[in-house]
mmCIF file of C-alpha atoms and ligand atoms in Angstrom:
data_model
loop_
_atom_site.group_PDB
_atom_site.id
_atom_site.type_symbol
_atom_site.label_atom_id
_atom_site.label_comp_id
_atom_site.label_asym_id
_atom_site.label_seq_id
_atom_site.Cartn_x
_atom_site.Cartn_y
_atom_site.Cartn_z
ATOM 1 C CA MET A 1 34.117 -11.302 -69.378
ATOM 2 C CA ILE A 2 33.221 -15.020 -69.416
ATOM 3 C CA THR A 3 35.784 -17.680 -70.351
ATOM 4 C CA PHE A 4 35.256 -21.412 -70.511
ATOM 5 C CA GLU A 5 38.500 -23.322 -70.265
ATOM 6 C CA ASN A 6 38.369 -26.968 -71.338
ATOM 7 C CA VAL A 7 34.998 -27.385 -69.601
ATOM 8 C CA THR A 8 33.415 -30.813 -69.429
ATOM 9 C CA LYS A 9 30.126 -31.888 -67.924
ATOM 10 C CA THR A 10 29.203 -35.493 -67.382
ATOM 11 C CA TYR A 11 25.855 -36.673 -66.128
ATOM 12 C CA HIS A 12 25.196 -40.098 -64.706
ATOM 13 C CA ASN A 13 21.688 -41.261 -65.560
ATOM 14 C CA GLY A 14 21.564 -44.487 -63.624
ATOM 15 C CA LYS A 15 23.960 -46.703 -65.602
ATOM 16 C CA GLN A 16 24.115 -44.365 -68.565
ATOM 17 C CA ILE A 17 26.881 -41.753 -68.762
ATOM 18 C CA VAL A 18 26.153 -38.603 -70.781
ATOM 19 C CA HIS A 19 29.002 -36.333 -71.870
ATOM 20 C CA ALA A 20 26.947 -33.145 -72.180
ATOM 21 C CA LEU A 21 29.997 -30.863 -72.517
ATOM 22 C CA ASN A 22 33.119 -32.245 -74.091
ATOM 23 C CA GLY A 23 36.017 -29.806 -73.777
ATOM 24 C CA ILE A 24 34.532 -26.351 -74.259
ATOM 25 C CA ASP A 25 36.856 -23.372 -74.830
ATOM 26 C CA LEU A 26 34.972 -20.157 -75.383
ATOM 27 C CA THR A 27 35.286 -16.447 -74.581
ATOM 28 C CA ILE A 28 32.430 -13.981 -74.366
ATOM 29 C CA GLU A 29 33.515 -10.325 -74.347
ATOM 30 C CA ARG A 30 31.890 -7.659 -72.232
ATOM 31 C CA GLY A 31 28.904 -5.984 -73.907
ATOM 32 C CA GLU A 32 28.322 -8.713 -76.486
ATOM 33 C CA ILE A 33 25.136 -10.502 -77.313
ATOM 34 C CA PHE A 34 26.583 -13.978 -77.723
ATOM 35 C CA GLY A 35 24.397 -16.763 -79.122
ATOM 36 C CA VAL A 36 24.907 -20.499 -78.779
ATOM 37 C CA VAL A 37 22.919 -22.482 -81.329
ATOM 38 C CA GLY A 38 22.510 -26.217 -81.832
ATOM 39 C CA PHE A 39 20.036 -29.027 -81.871
ATOM 40 C CA SER A 40 18.279 -30.334 -78.778
ATOM 41 C CA GLY A 41 20.729 -32.304 -76.602
ATOM 42 C CA ALA A 42 23.839 -30.529 -77.981
ATOM 43 C CA GLY A 43 24.702 -29.273 -74.453
ATOM 44 C CA LYS A 44 23.603 -25.618 -74.771
ATOM 45 C CA SER A 45 21.617 -25.506 -71.543
ATOM 46 C CA SER A 46 24.391 -27.238 -69.596
ATOM 47 C CA LEU A 47 26.862 -24.658 -70.898
ATOM 48 C CA LEU A 48 24.666 -21.765 -69.877
ATOM 49 C CA ARG A 49 24.129 -23.219 -66.410
ATOM 50 C CA CYS A 50 27.844 -23.421 -65.801
ATOM 51 C CA VAL A 51 27.924 -19.598 -65.734
ATOM 52 C CA ASN A 52 25.794 -19.377 -62.556
ATOM 53 C CA LEU A 53 26.665 -22.874 -61.394
ATOM 54 C CA LEU A 54 23.147 -24.205 -61.603
ATOM 55 C CA GLU A 55 25.318 -26.954 -63.021
ATOM 56 C CA ARG A 56 28.882 -27.442 -61.883
ATOM 57 C CA PRO A 57 31.479 -28.346 -64.531
ATOM 58 C CA THR A 58 32.880 -31.844 -64.021
ATOM 59 C CA THR A 59 36.317 -30.576 -65.072
ATOM 60 C CA GLY A 60 37.692 -27.274 -66.386
ATOM 61 C CA ARG A 61 37.353 -23.673 -65.332
ATOM 62 C CA VAL A 62 34.769 -20.977 -65.852
ATOM 63 C CA LEU A 63 36.220 -17.462 -65.413
ATOM 64 C CA VAL A 64 33.939 -14.489 -64.913
ATOM 65 C CA GLU A 65 35.749 -11.139 -64.841
ATOM 66 C CA GLY A 66 38.979 -13.087 -64.385
ATOM 67 C CA GLN A 67 37.775 -15.099 -61.346
ATOM 68 C CA ASP A 68 37.402 -18.868 -61.472
ATOM 69 C CA ILE A 69 33.814 -19.212 -60.245
ATOM 70 C CA THR A 70 34.170 -22.972 -59.714
ATOM 71 C CA GLN A 71 36.427 -22.187 -56.739
ATOM 72 C CA PHE A 72 33.998 -19.773 -55.107
ATOM 73 C CA SER A 73 32.943 -20.220 -51.486
ATOM 74 C CA LYS A 74 29.217 -20.341 -50.673
ATOM 75 C CA ALA A 75 29.194 -16.636 -49.864
ATOM 76 C CA GLU A 76 31.083 -15.686 -53.016
ATOM 77 C CA LEU A 77 28.703 -17.785 -55.088
ATOM 78 C CA ARG A 78 25.678 -16.021 -53.532
ATOM 79 C CA GLN A 79 27.298 -12.717 -54.458
ATOM 80 C CA HIS A 80 28.162 -13.979 -57.927
ATOM 81 C CA ARG A 81 24.572 -15.062 -58.654
ATOM 82 C CA ARG A 82 23.367 -11.486 -58.099
ATOM 83 C CA ARG A 83 25.443 -10.315 -61.021
ATOM 84 C CA VAL A 84 24.035 -13.028 -63.288
ATOM 85 C CA GLY A 85 20.351 -12.872 -64.250
ATOM 86 C CA MET A 86 18.622 -15.768 -65.914
ATOM 87 C CA VAL A 87 15.605 -16.008 -68.228
ATOM 88 C CA PHE A 88 13.898 -19.337 -68.911
ATOM 89 C CA GLN A 89 11.882 -20.836 -71.754
ATOM 90 C CA HIS A 90 8.862 -21.526 -69.573
ATOM 91 C CA PHE A 91 9.292 -18.355 -67.540
ATOM 92 C CA ASN A 92 9.539 -20.143 -64.159
ATOM 93 C CA LEU A 93 7.265 -17.652 -62.451
ATOM 94 C CA LEU A 94 5.627 -18.417 -59.097
ATOM 95 C CA ASN A 95 1.894 -18.683 -59.930
ATOM 96 C CA SER A 96 0.784 -18.075 -56.362
ATOM 97 C CA LYS A 97 2.533 -14.677 -56.307
ATOM 98 C CA THR A 98 1.685 -11.404 -58.010
ATOM 99 C CA VAL A 99 3.745 -9.973 -60.822
ATOM 100 C CA PHE A 100 5.167 -7.508 -58.270
ATOM 101 C CA ALA A 101 6.159 -10.274 -55.853
ATOM 102 C CA ASN A 102 7.747 -12.362 -58.605
ATOM 103 C CA VAL A 103 10.012 -9.480 -59.627
ATOM 104 C CA ALA A 104 10.663 -8.635 -55.971
ATOM 105 C CA GLU A 105 11.671 -12.216 -55.087
ATOM 106 C CA PRO A 106 15.476 -11.933 -55.755
ATOM 107 C CA LEU A 107 15.549 -8.637 -53.851
ATOM 108 C CA VAL A 108 13.693 -10.133 -50.893
ATOM 109 C CA ILE A 109 16.248 -12.974 -50.865
ATOM 110 C CA ALA A 110 19.049 -10.430 -51.042
ATOM 111 C CA LYS A 111 17.484 -8.644 -48.055
ATOM 112 C CA VAL A 112 17.121 -5.349 -49.883
ATOM 113 C CA PRO A 113 15.041 -2.911 -47.756
ATOM 114 C CA ASN A 114 11.317 -2.854 -48.620
ATOM 115 C CA ALA A 115 11.209 0.769 -49.782
ATOM 116 C CA GLU A 116 14.076 0.123 -52.166
ATOM 117 C CA ILE A 117 12.355 -3.065 -53.413
ATOM 118 C CA ARG A 118 9.136 -1.145 -54.150
ATOM 119 C CA LYS A 119 11.041 1.541 -56.075
ATOM 120 C CA ARG A 120 13.158 -0.874 -58.072
ATOM 121 C CA VAL A 121 10.370 -3.295 -58.928
ATOM 122 C CA MET A 122 8.052 -0.523 -60.131
ATOM 123 C CA GLU A 123 10.904 0.903 -62.278
ATOM 124 C CA LEU A 124 11.513 -2.509 -63.774
ATOM 125 C CA LEU A 125 7.826 -3.065 -64.487
ATOM 126 C CA GLU A 126 7.690 0.338 -66.079
ATOM 127 C CA PHE A 127 10.713 -0.557 -68.210
ATOM 128 C CA VAL A 128 9.190 -3.820 -69.496
ATOM 129 C CA GLY A 129 5.794 -2.138 -70.017
ATOM 130 C CA LEU A 130 3.860 -3.914 -67.296
ATOM 131 C CA ALA A 131 3.466 -1.335 -64.536
ATOM 132 C CA ASP A 132 -0.318 -1.686 -64.746
ATOM 133 C CA LYS A 133 -0.058 -5.424 -64.135
ATOM 134 C CA ALA A 134 1.785 -5.306 -60.771
ATOM 135 C CA ASN A 135 -1.104 -6.827 -58.862
ATOM 136 C CA HIS A 136 -2.005 -9.431 -61.481
ATOM 137 C CA TYR A 137 -1.042 -13.076 -61.238
ATOM 138 C CA PRO A 138 0.984 -14.909 -63.945
ATOM 139 C CA ASP A 139 -2.132 -16.881 -65.009
ATOM 140 C CA GLN A 140 -3.710 -13.616 -66.078
ATOM 141 C CA LEU A 141 -0.908 -12.771 -68.489
ATOM 142 C CA SER A 142 -0.026 -13.728 -72.083
ATOM 143 C CA GLY A 143 3.180 -15.634 -72.831
ATOM 144 C CA GLY A 144 4.972 -12.479 -73.942
ATOM 145 C CA GLN A 145 3.846 -10.666 -70.775
ATOM 146 C CA LYS A 146 5.034 -13.566 -68.609
ATOM 147 C CA GLN A 147 8.426 -13.387 -70.268
ATOM 148 C CA ARG A 148 8.595 -9.647 -69.633
ATOM 149 C CA VAL A 149 8.011 -10.435 -65.959
ATOM 150 C CA GLY A 150 10.768 -13.059 -66.177
ATOM 151 C CA ILE A 151 13.106 -10.498 -67.672
ATOM 152 C CA ALA A 152 12.232 -7.865 -65.056
ATOM 153 C CA ARG A 153 12.934 -10.436 -62.323
ATOM 154 C CA ALA A 154 16.246 -11.340 -63.959
ATOM 155 C CA LEU A 155 17.265 -7.687 -63.946
ATOM 156 C CA ALA A 156 16.201 -7.020 -60.323
ATOM 157 C CA THR A 157 19.637 -7.430 -58.760
ATOM 158 C CA ARG A 158 21.188 -5.203 -61.471
ATOM 159 C CA PRO A 159 23.274 -7.972 -63.040
ATOM 160 C CA SER A 160 26.117 -7.457 -65.487
ATOM 161 C CA ILE A 161 25.334 -10.708 -67.296
ATOM 162 C CA LEU A 162 22.007 -11.997 -68.549
ATOM 163 C CA LEU A 163 21.608 -15.693 -69.418
ATOM 164 C CA CYS A 164 18.716 -16.607 -71.692
ATOM 165 C CA ASP A 165 17.764 -20.261 -72.068
ATOM 166 C CA GLU A 166 15.476 -20.601 -75.102
ATOM 167 C CA ALA A 167 13.794 -17.419 -73.870
ATOM 168 C CA THR A 168 11.585 -17.039 -76.943
ATOM 169 C CA SER A 169 11.020 -20.691 -77.823
ATOM 170 C CA ALA A 170 7.588 -20.825 -76.239
ATOM 171 C CA LEU A 171 6.412 -17.640 -77.979
ATOM 172 C CA ASP A 172 4.859 -16.892 -81.357
ATOM 173 C CA PRO A 173 7.005 -15.063 -84.021
ATOM 174 C CA GLN A 174 5.554 -11.596 -83.345
ATOM 175 C CA THR A 175 5.993 -11.858 -79.596
ATOM 176 C CA THR A 176 9.473 -13.313 -80.174
ATOM 177 C CA SER A 177 10.484 -10.201 -82.116
ATOM 178 C CA ALA A 178 9.223 -7.910 -79.346
ATOM 179 C CA ILE A 179 11.116 -9.841 -76.682
ATOM 180 C CA LEU A 180 14.299 -9.918 -78.782
ATOM 181 C CA SER A 181 14.063 -6.183 -79.290
ATOM 182 C CA LEU A 182 13.687 -5.754 -75.511
ATOM 183 C CA LEU A 183 16.836 -7.858 -75.000
ATOM 184 C CA LYS A 184 18.694 -5.667 -77.447
ATOM 185 C CA THR A 185 17.649 -2.570 -75.555
ATOM 186 C CA ILE A 186 18.828 -4.130 -72.292
ATOM 187 C CA ASN A 187 22.189 -4.890 -73.903
ATOM 188 C CA ARG A 188 22.664 -1.474 -75.432
ATOM 189 C CA GLU A 189 21.185 0.762 -72.698
ATOM 190 C CA TYR A 190 22.319 -1.069 -69.606
ATOM 191 C CA ARG A 191 25.545 -2.467 -71.043
ATOM 192 C CA ILE A 192 24.564 -5.993 -69.934
ATOM 193 C CA THR A 193 26.417 -8.836 -71.573
ATOM 194 C CA ILE A 194 23.902 -11.355 -72.901
ATOM 195 C CA LEU A 195 24.601 -15.038 -73.390
ATOM 196 C CA LEU A 196 21.665 -16.767 -74.985
ATOM 197 C CA VAL A 197 21.086 -20.307 -76.192
ATOM 198 C CA THR A 198 18.548 -21.278 -78.792
ATOM 199 C CA HIS A 199 17.756 -23.906 -81.385
ATOM 200 C CA GLU A 200 16.480 -21.183 -83.685
ATOM 201 C CA MET A 201 18.884 -19.711 -86.216
ATOM 202 C CA SER A 202 16.508 -16.777 -86.758
ATOM 203 C CA VAL A 203 17.067 -15.642 -83.148
ATOM 204 C CA ILE A 204 20.820 -15.619 -83.695
ATOM 205 C CA ARG A 205 20.487 -13.624 -86.905
ATOM 206 C CA GLU A 206 18.148 -11.148 -85.373
ATOM 207 C CA ILE A 207 20.143 -9.997 -82.341
ATOM 208 C CA CYS A 208 23.510 -11.709 -81.849
ATOM 209 C CA ASP A 209 26.948 -10.205 -82.440
ATOM 210 C CA LYS A 210 28.759 -13.517 -82.088
ATOM 211 C CA VAL A 211 27.729 -17.114 -82.322
ATOM 212 C CA ALA A 212 29.020 -20.541 -81.325
ATOM 213 C CA VAL A 213 27.551 -23.603 -82.990
ATOM 214 C CA MET A 214 27.353 -26.657 -80.696
ATOM 215 C CA GLU A 215 27.135 -30.295 -81.579
ATOM 216 C CA ARG A 216 27.367 -33.217 -79.156
ATOM 217 C CA GLY A 217 29.012 -31.269 -76.357
ATOM 218 C CA LYS A 218 31.514 -29.436 -78.558
ATOM 219 C CA VAL A 219 31.754 -26.044 -80.178
ATOM 220 C CA ILE A 220 32.215 -26.873 -83.845
ATOM 221 C CA GLU A 221 32.345 -23.294 -85.097
ATOM 222 C CA SER A 222 32.385 -19.810 -83.589
ATOM 223 C CA GLY A 223 32.892 -16.231 -84.608
ATOM 224 C CA SER A 224 30.899 -13.189 -85.686
ATOM 225 C CA VAL A 225 27.409 -14.031 -86.934
ATOM 226 C CA PHE A 226 28.322 -12.539 -90.259
ATOM 227 C CA ASP A 227 31.486 -14.694 -90.684
ATOM 228 C CA VAL A 228 29.977 -17.942 -89.448
ATOM 229 C CA PHE A 229 26.849 -17.715 -91.571
ATOM 230 C CA SER A 230 28.405 -16.291 -94.740
ATOM 231 C CA ASN A 231 30.712 -19.310 -95.051
ATOM 232 C CA PRO A 232 29.869 -21.382 -98.112
HETATM 233 P P1 LIG B 1 20.495 -28.639 -75.009
HETATM 234 O O1 LIG B 1 20.255 -27.455 -74.127
HETATM 235 O O2 LIG B 1 21.382 -28.336 -76.189
HETATM 236 O O3 LIG B 1 19.231 -29.337 -75.414
HETATM 237 P P2 LIG B 1 21.355 -30.022 -72.619
HETATM 238 O O4 LIG B 1 22.528 -29.316 -72.014
HETATM 239 O O5 LIG B 1 20.029 -29.753 -71.990
HETATM 240 O O6 LIG B 1 21.335 -29.714 -74.197
HETATM 241 O O7 LIG B 1 21.595 -31.580 -72.585
HETATM 242 C C1 LIG B 1 22.807 -32.207 -73.094
HETATM 243 C C2 LIG B 1 22.742 -33.674 -72.735
HETATM 244 O O8 LIG B 1 22.855 -33.832 -71.348
HETATM 245 C C3 LIG B 1 21.430 -34.364 -73.149
HETATM 246 O O9 LIG B 1 21.794 -35.687 -73.567
HETATM 247 C C4 LIG B 1 20.627 -34.394 -71.921
HETATM 248 O O10 LIG B 1 19.738 -35.470 -71.906
HETATM 249 C C5 LIG B 1 21.668 -34.532 -70.827
HETATM 250 N N1 LIG B 1 21.310 -33.853 -69.556
HETATM 251 C C6 LIG B 1 21.046 -32.567 -69.402
HETATM 252 N N2 LIG B 1 20.735 -32.275 -68.152
HETATM 253 C C7 LIG B 1 20.826 -33.459 -67.455
HETATM 254 C C8 LIG B 1 20.625 -33.849 -66.108
HETATM 255 N N3 LIG B 1 20.306 -32.949 -65.162
HETATM 256 N N4 LIG B 1 20.776 -35.144 -65.788
HETATM 257 C C9 LIG B 1 21.108 -36.014 -66.709
HETATM 258 N N5 LIG B 1 21.327 -35.758 -68.006
HETATM 259 C C10 LIG B 1 21.170 -34.488 -68.394
HETATM 260 P P1 LIG B 2 6.225 -12.937 -48.904
HETATM 261 O O1 LIG B 2 7.682 -13.280 -48.947
HETATM 262 O O2 LIG B 2 5.681 -12.607 -47.553
HETATM 263 O O3 LIG B 2 5.377 -13.908 -49.676
HETATM 264 P P2 LIG B 2 5.900 -11.378 -51.280
HETATM 265 O O4 LIG B 2 6.918 -12.170 -52.015
HETATM 266 O O5 LIG B 2 4.453 -11.565 -51.497
HETATM 267 O O6 LIG B 2 6.138 -11.538 -49.723
HETATM 268 O O7 LIG B 2 6.248 -9.838 -51.456
HETATM 269 C C1 LIG B 2 7.603 -9.368 -51.407
HETATM 270 C C2 LIG B 2 7.602 -7.904 -51.128
HETATM 271 O O8 LIG B 2 6.913 -7.159 -52.099
HETATM 272 C C3 LIG B 2 6.973 -7.564 -49.788
HETATM 273 O O9 LIG B 2 7.669 -6.508 -49.231
HETATM 274 C C4 LIG B 2 5.537 -7.136 -50.167
HETATM 275 O O10 LIG B 2 5.035 -6.248 -49.215
HETATM 276 C C5 LIG B 2 5.820 -6.421 -51.490
HETATM 277 N N1 LIG B 2 4.710 -6.455 -52.433
HETATM 278 C C6 LIG B 2 4.102 -7.564 -52.957
HETATM 279 N N2 LIG B 2 3.137 -7.237 -53.840
HETATM 280 C C7 LIG B 2 3.143 -5.864 -53.928
HETATM 281 C C8 LIG B 2 2.429 -4.891 -54.712
HETATM 282 N N3 LIG B 2 1.488 -5.265 -55.612
HETATM 283 N N4 LIG B 2 2.683 -3.590 -54.495
HETATM 284 C C9 LIG B 2 3.631 -3.207 -53.628
HETATM 285 N N5 LIG B 2 4.348 -4.071 -52.892
HETATM 286 C C10 LIG B 2 4.127 -5.366 -53.021
#
């Protein structure tokens, strides 16, 4: 479903050159919950952002359903981004907008008719357990509730891939478990492939099928969670 072929990403910070990704080869199969784990600065976020081209690989190819997304035209990229939802560590909600409007945002941008927006947003809020909070503002919600809004927004365009960037790292352990269980439900019930990055091994153990361990821009180990973590 997603294939990285010899992907590199180099940032230029003034005079400093950072090799954030250093020859990544990785395949994520349809329907998997695939975790990428590693310390801060390993390149996890850069890797994730290459799937929706929030970051563009410096060299290499990223194939999604067999298509090299780095070659997409503007219109194709717009289309592509609708099939890839993203969830962030700090939720990235618009504080001046209601919960409803936050979830509606990607649909408004996609010019979905208003009646359809209303229907879909209320279904999504129902699904994440926040239908009664539609008219609230993000400031009035707990961290876990904010992330549920973030997840509902990510699902609004009915994506086939969900990217999660440290989605539970700002949450307490109990809330983390609830959000991870929601992600699992999304994966199993909606058949959405999930690619998540985290610095927390416990997150990988709790929901991932496969894992890649990253260090300094490289994948140093990958496979099923069982195989990778049962190695002596
Ligand atoms: P991780 O998600 O594992 O913490 P990142 O992909 O965020 O790793 O970062 C990898 C390296 O790239 C780090 O050294 C980081 O400072 C650098 N980096 C990330 N994003 C940028 C950017 N937009 N500009 C410059 N350097 C960046
Ligand atoms: P704008 O782009 O004008 O700021 P919003 O982002 O606030 O609009 O809202 C996007 C869409 O969602 C609009 O069609 C708006 O009418 C609708 N909407 C916003 N909040 C609610 C709500 N609580 N219940 C029903 N519809 C809403």
